[in-house]
Short mmCIF file of C-alpha atoms and ligand atoms in Angstrom, two decimals:
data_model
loop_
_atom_site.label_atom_id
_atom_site.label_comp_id
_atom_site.label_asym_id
_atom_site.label_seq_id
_atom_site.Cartn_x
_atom_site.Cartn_y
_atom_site.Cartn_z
CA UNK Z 1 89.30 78.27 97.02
CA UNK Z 2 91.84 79.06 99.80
CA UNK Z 3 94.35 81.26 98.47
CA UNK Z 4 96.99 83.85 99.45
CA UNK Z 5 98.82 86.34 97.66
CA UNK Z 6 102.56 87.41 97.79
CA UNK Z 7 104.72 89.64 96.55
CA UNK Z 8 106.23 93.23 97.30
CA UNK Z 9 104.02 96.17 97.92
CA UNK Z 10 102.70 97.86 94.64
CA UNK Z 11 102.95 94.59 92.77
CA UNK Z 12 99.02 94.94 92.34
CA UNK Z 13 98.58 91.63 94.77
CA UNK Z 14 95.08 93.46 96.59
CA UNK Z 15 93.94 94.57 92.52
CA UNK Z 16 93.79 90.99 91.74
CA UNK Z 17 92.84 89.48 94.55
CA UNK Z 18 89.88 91.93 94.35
CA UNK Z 19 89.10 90.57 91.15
CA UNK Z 20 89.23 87.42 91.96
CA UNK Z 21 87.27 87.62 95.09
CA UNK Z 22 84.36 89.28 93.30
CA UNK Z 23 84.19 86.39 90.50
CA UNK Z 24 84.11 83.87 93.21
CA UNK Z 25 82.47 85.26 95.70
CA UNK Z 26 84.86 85.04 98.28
CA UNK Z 27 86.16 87.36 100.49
CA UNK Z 28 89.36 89.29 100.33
CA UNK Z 29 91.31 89.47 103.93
CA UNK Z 30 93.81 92.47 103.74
CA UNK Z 31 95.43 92.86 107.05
CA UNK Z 32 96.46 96.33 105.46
CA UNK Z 33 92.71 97.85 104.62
CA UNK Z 34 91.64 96.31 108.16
CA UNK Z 35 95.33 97.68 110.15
CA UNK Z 36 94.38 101.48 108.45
CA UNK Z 37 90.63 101.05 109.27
CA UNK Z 38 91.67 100.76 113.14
CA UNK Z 39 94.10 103.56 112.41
CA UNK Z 40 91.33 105.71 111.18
CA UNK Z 41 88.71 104.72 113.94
CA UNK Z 42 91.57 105.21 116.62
CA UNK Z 43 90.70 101.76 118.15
CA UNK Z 44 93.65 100.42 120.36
CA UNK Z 45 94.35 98.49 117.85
CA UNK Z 46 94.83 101.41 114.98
CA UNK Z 47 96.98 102.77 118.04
CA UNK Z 48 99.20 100.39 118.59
CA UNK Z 49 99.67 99.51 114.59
CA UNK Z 50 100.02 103.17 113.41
CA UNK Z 51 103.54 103.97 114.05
CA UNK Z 52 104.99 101.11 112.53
CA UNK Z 53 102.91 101.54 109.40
CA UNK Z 54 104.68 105.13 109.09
CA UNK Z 55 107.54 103.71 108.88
CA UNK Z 56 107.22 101.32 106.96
CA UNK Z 57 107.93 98.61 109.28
CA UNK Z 58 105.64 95.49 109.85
CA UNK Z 59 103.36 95.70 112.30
CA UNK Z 60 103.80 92.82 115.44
CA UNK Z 61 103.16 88.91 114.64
CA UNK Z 62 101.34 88.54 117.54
CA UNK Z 63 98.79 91.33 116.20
CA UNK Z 64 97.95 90.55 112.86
CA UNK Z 65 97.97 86.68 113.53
CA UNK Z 66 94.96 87.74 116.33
CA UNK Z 67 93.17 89.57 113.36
CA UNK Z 68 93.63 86.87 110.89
CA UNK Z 69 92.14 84.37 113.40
CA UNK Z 70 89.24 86.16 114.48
CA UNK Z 71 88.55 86.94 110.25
CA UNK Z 72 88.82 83.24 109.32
CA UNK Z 73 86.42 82.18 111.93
CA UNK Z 74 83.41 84.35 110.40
CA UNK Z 75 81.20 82.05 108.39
CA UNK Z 76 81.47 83.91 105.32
CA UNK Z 77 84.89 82.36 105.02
CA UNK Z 78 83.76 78.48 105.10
CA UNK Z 79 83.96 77.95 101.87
CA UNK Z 80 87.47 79.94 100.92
CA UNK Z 81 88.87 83.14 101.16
CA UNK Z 82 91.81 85.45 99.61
CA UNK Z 83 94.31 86.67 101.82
CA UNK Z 84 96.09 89.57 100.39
CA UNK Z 85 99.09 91.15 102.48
CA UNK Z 86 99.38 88.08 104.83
CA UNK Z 87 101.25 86.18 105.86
CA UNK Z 88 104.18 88.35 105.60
CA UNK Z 89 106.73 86.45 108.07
CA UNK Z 90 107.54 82.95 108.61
CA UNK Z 91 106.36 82.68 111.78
CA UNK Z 92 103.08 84.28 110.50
CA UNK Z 93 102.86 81.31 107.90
CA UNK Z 94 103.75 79.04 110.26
CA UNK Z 95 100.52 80.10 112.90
CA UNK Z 96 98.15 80.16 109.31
CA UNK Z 97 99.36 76.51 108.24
CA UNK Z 98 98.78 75.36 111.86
CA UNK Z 99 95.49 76.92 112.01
CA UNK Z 100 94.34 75.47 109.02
CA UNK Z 101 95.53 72.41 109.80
CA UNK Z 102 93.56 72.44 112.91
CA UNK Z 103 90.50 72.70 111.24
CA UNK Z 104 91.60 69.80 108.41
CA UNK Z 105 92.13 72.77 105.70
CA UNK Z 106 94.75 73.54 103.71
CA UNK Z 107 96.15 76.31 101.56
CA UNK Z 108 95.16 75.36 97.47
CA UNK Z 109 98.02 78.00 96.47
CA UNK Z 110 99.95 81.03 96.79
CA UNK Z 111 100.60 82.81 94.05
CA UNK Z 112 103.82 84.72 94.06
CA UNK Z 113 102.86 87.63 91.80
CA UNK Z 114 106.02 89.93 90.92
CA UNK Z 115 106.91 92.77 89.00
CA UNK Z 116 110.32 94.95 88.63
CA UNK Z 117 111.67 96.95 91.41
CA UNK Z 118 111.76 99.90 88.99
CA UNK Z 119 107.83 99.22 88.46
CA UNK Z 120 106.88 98.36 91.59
CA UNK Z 121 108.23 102.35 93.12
CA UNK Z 122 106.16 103.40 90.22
CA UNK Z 123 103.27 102.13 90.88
CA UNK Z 124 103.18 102.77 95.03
CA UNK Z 125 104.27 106.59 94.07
CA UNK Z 126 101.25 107.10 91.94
CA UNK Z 127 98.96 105.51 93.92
CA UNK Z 128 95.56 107.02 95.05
CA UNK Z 129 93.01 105.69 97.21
CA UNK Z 130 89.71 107.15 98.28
CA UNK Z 131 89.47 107.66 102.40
CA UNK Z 132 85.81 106.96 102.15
CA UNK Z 133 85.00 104.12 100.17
CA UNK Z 134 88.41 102.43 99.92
CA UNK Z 135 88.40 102.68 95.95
CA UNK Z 136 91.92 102.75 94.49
CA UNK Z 137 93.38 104.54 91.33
CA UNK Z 138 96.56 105.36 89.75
CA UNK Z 139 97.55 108.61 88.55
CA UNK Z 140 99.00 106.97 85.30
CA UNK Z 141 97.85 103.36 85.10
CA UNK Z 142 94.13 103.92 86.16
CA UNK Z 143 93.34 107.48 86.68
CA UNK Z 144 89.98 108.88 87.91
CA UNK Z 145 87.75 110.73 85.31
CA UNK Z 146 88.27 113.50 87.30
CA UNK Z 147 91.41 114.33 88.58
CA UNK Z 148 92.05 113.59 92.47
CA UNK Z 149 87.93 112.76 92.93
CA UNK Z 150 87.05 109.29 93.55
CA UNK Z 151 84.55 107.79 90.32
CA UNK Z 152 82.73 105.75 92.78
CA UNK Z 153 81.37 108.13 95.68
CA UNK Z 154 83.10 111.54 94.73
CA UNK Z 155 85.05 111.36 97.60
CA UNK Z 156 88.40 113.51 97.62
CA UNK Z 157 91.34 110.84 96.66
CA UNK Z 158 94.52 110.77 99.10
CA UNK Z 159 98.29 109.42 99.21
CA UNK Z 160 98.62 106.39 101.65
CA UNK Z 161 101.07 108.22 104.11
CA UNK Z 162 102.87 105.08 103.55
CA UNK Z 163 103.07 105.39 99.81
CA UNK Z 164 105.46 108.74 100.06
CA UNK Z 165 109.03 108.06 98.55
CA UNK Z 166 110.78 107.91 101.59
CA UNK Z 167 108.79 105.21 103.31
CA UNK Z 168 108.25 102.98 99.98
CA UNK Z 169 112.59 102.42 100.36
CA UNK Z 170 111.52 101.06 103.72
CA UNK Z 171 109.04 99.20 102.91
CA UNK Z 172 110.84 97.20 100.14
CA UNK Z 173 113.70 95.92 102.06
CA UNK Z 174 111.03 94.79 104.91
CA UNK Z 175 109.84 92.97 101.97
CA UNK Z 176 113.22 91.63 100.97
CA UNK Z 177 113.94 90.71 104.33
CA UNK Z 178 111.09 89.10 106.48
CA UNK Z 179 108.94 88.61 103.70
CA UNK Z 180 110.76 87.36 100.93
CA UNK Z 181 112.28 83.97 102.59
CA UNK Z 182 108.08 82.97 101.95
CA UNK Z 183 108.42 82.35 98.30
CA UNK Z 184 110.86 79.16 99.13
CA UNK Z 185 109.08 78.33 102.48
CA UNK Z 186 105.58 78.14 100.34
CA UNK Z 187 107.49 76.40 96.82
CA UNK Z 188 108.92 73.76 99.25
CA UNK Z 189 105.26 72.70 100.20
CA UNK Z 190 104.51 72.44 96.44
CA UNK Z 191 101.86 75.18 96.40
CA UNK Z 192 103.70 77.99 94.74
CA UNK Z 193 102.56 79.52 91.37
CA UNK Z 194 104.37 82.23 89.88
CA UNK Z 195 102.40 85.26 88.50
CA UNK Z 196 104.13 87.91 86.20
CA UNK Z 197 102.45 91.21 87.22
CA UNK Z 198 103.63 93.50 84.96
CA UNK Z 199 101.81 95.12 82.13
CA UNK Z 200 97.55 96.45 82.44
CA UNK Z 201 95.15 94.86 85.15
CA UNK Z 202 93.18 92.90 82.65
CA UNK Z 203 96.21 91.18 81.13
CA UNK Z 204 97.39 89.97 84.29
CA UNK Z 205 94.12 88.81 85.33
CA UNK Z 206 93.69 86.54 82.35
CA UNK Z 207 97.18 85.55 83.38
CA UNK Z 208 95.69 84.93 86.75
CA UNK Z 209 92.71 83.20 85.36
CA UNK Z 210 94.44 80.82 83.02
CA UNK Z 211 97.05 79.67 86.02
CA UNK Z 212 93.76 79.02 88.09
CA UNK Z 213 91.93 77.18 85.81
CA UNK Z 214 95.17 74.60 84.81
CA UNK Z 215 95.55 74.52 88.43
CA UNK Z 216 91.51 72.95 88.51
CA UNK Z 217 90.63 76.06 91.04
CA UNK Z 218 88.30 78.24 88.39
P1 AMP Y 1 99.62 96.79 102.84
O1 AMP Y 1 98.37 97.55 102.61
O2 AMP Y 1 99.42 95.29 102.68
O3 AMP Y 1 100.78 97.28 102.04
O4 AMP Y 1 100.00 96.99 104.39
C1 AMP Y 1 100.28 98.28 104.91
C2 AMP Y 1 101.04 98.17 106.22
O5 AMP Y 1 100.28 97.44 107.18
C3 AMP Y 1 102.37 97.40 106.12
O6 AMP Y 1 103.43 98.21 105.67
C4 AMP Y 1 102.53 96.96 107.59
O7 AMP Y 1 102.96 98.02 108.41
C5 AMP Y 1 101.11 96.61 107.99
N1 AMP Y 1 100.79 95.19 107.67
C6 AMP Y 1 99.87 94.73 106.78
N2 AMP Y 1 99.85 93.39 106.75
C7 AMP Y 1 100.78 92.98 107.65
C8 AMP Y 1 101.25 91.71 108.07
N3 AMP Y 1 100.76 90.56 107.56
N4 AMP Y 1 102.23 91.68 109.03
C9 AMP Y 1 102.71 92.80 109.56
N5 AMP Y 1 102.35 94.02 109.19
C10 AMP Y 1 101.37 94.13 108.25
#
């Protein structure tokens, strides 16, 4: 199963492809959880990405096209993987479908998962992750038992700095923009599925499921 998932930030793309990495026992790539774990560990790499990701901007091509590589060349990956928050550009599709390619591999589907604007603010706003353990809750849709204290280490739960109000604007027309124009790009090579992402977790992951399974992939 070689899949990657689209959409705008806060759709709940990385929730299901969570889900359906643990069913299948694949892994999940997110270029984001991987760009803030070099921003946390102040590698050059966390360096270089961390101002962009402030402002909302993508972070260079060239960058996260070298991580995506070097991830889809571990052996865990040989038999499928998720990729969640990539590709983002054209040119970043491009460099995956080549890739693959090179290696006789292609891409089973990307599923365009989507979700009004209105909602999508929503959920990024309330948004809580845990710095330690990478857990992530809502303060509406899927609140801790204890407010602002992670259920799965006790950790103390955090904003993304990227998931403030002002930055979230940003973010959405870098989606509309450079990230958007993927929905055709991917449609026009017949492997586009459309997901509707709103309402709870579980109902869009039968959703998910039952597009997978007609699709032969589950
Ligand atoms: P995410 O967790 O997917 O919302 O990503 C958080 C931030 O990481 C984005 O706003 C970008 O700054 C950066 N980022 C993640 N994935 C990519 C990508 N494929 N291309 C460029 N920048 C990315």
């Amino acid at each position: 199963m070689r899949l990657v998932f689209l959409g705008p930030p806060g759709v709940g793309k990385g929730t299901q492809a969570e889900l359906v990495a643990s069913r299948f026992h694949h892994p999940k790539i997110s270029t984001g959880d991987i760009l803030r774990e070099a921003v946390r560990n102040k590698t050059a790499l966390g360096l270089q990405a961390k101002a962009c990701m402030d402002a909302g901007k993508l972070v260079p091509d060239a960058i996260v096209i070298g991580i995506v590589k070097e991830k889809l060349a571990e052996p865990v990956c040989a038999n499928g993987f998720l990729l969640d928050g990539f590709p983002r550009t054209v040119p970043q599709a491009q460099e995956l479908g080549a890739l693959l390619e090179s290696k006789g591999l292609r891409l089973d589907r990307v599923i365009n998962v989507s979700v009004s604007r209105e909602e999508v603010v929503r959920r990024l706003t309330g948004r809580r992750s845990c710095p330690k353990c990478q857990a992530v809750f809502h303060v509406d849709f899927a609140p801790p038992q204890k407010a602002g204290i992670c259920d799965r280490c006790g950790g103390e739960l955090a904003q993304r700095s990227d998931d403030r109000k002002e930055t979230v604007e940003a973010r959405l027309s870098v989606y509309e923009q450079q990230t958007a124009p993927l929905i055709e790009y991917y449609r026009q090579q017949g492997v586009l599925s459309e997901l509707d992402g709103s309402g709870r977790i579980e109902e869009v992951n039968r959703r998910l499921m039952a597009l997978l399974t007609a699709k032969g992939l589950a």
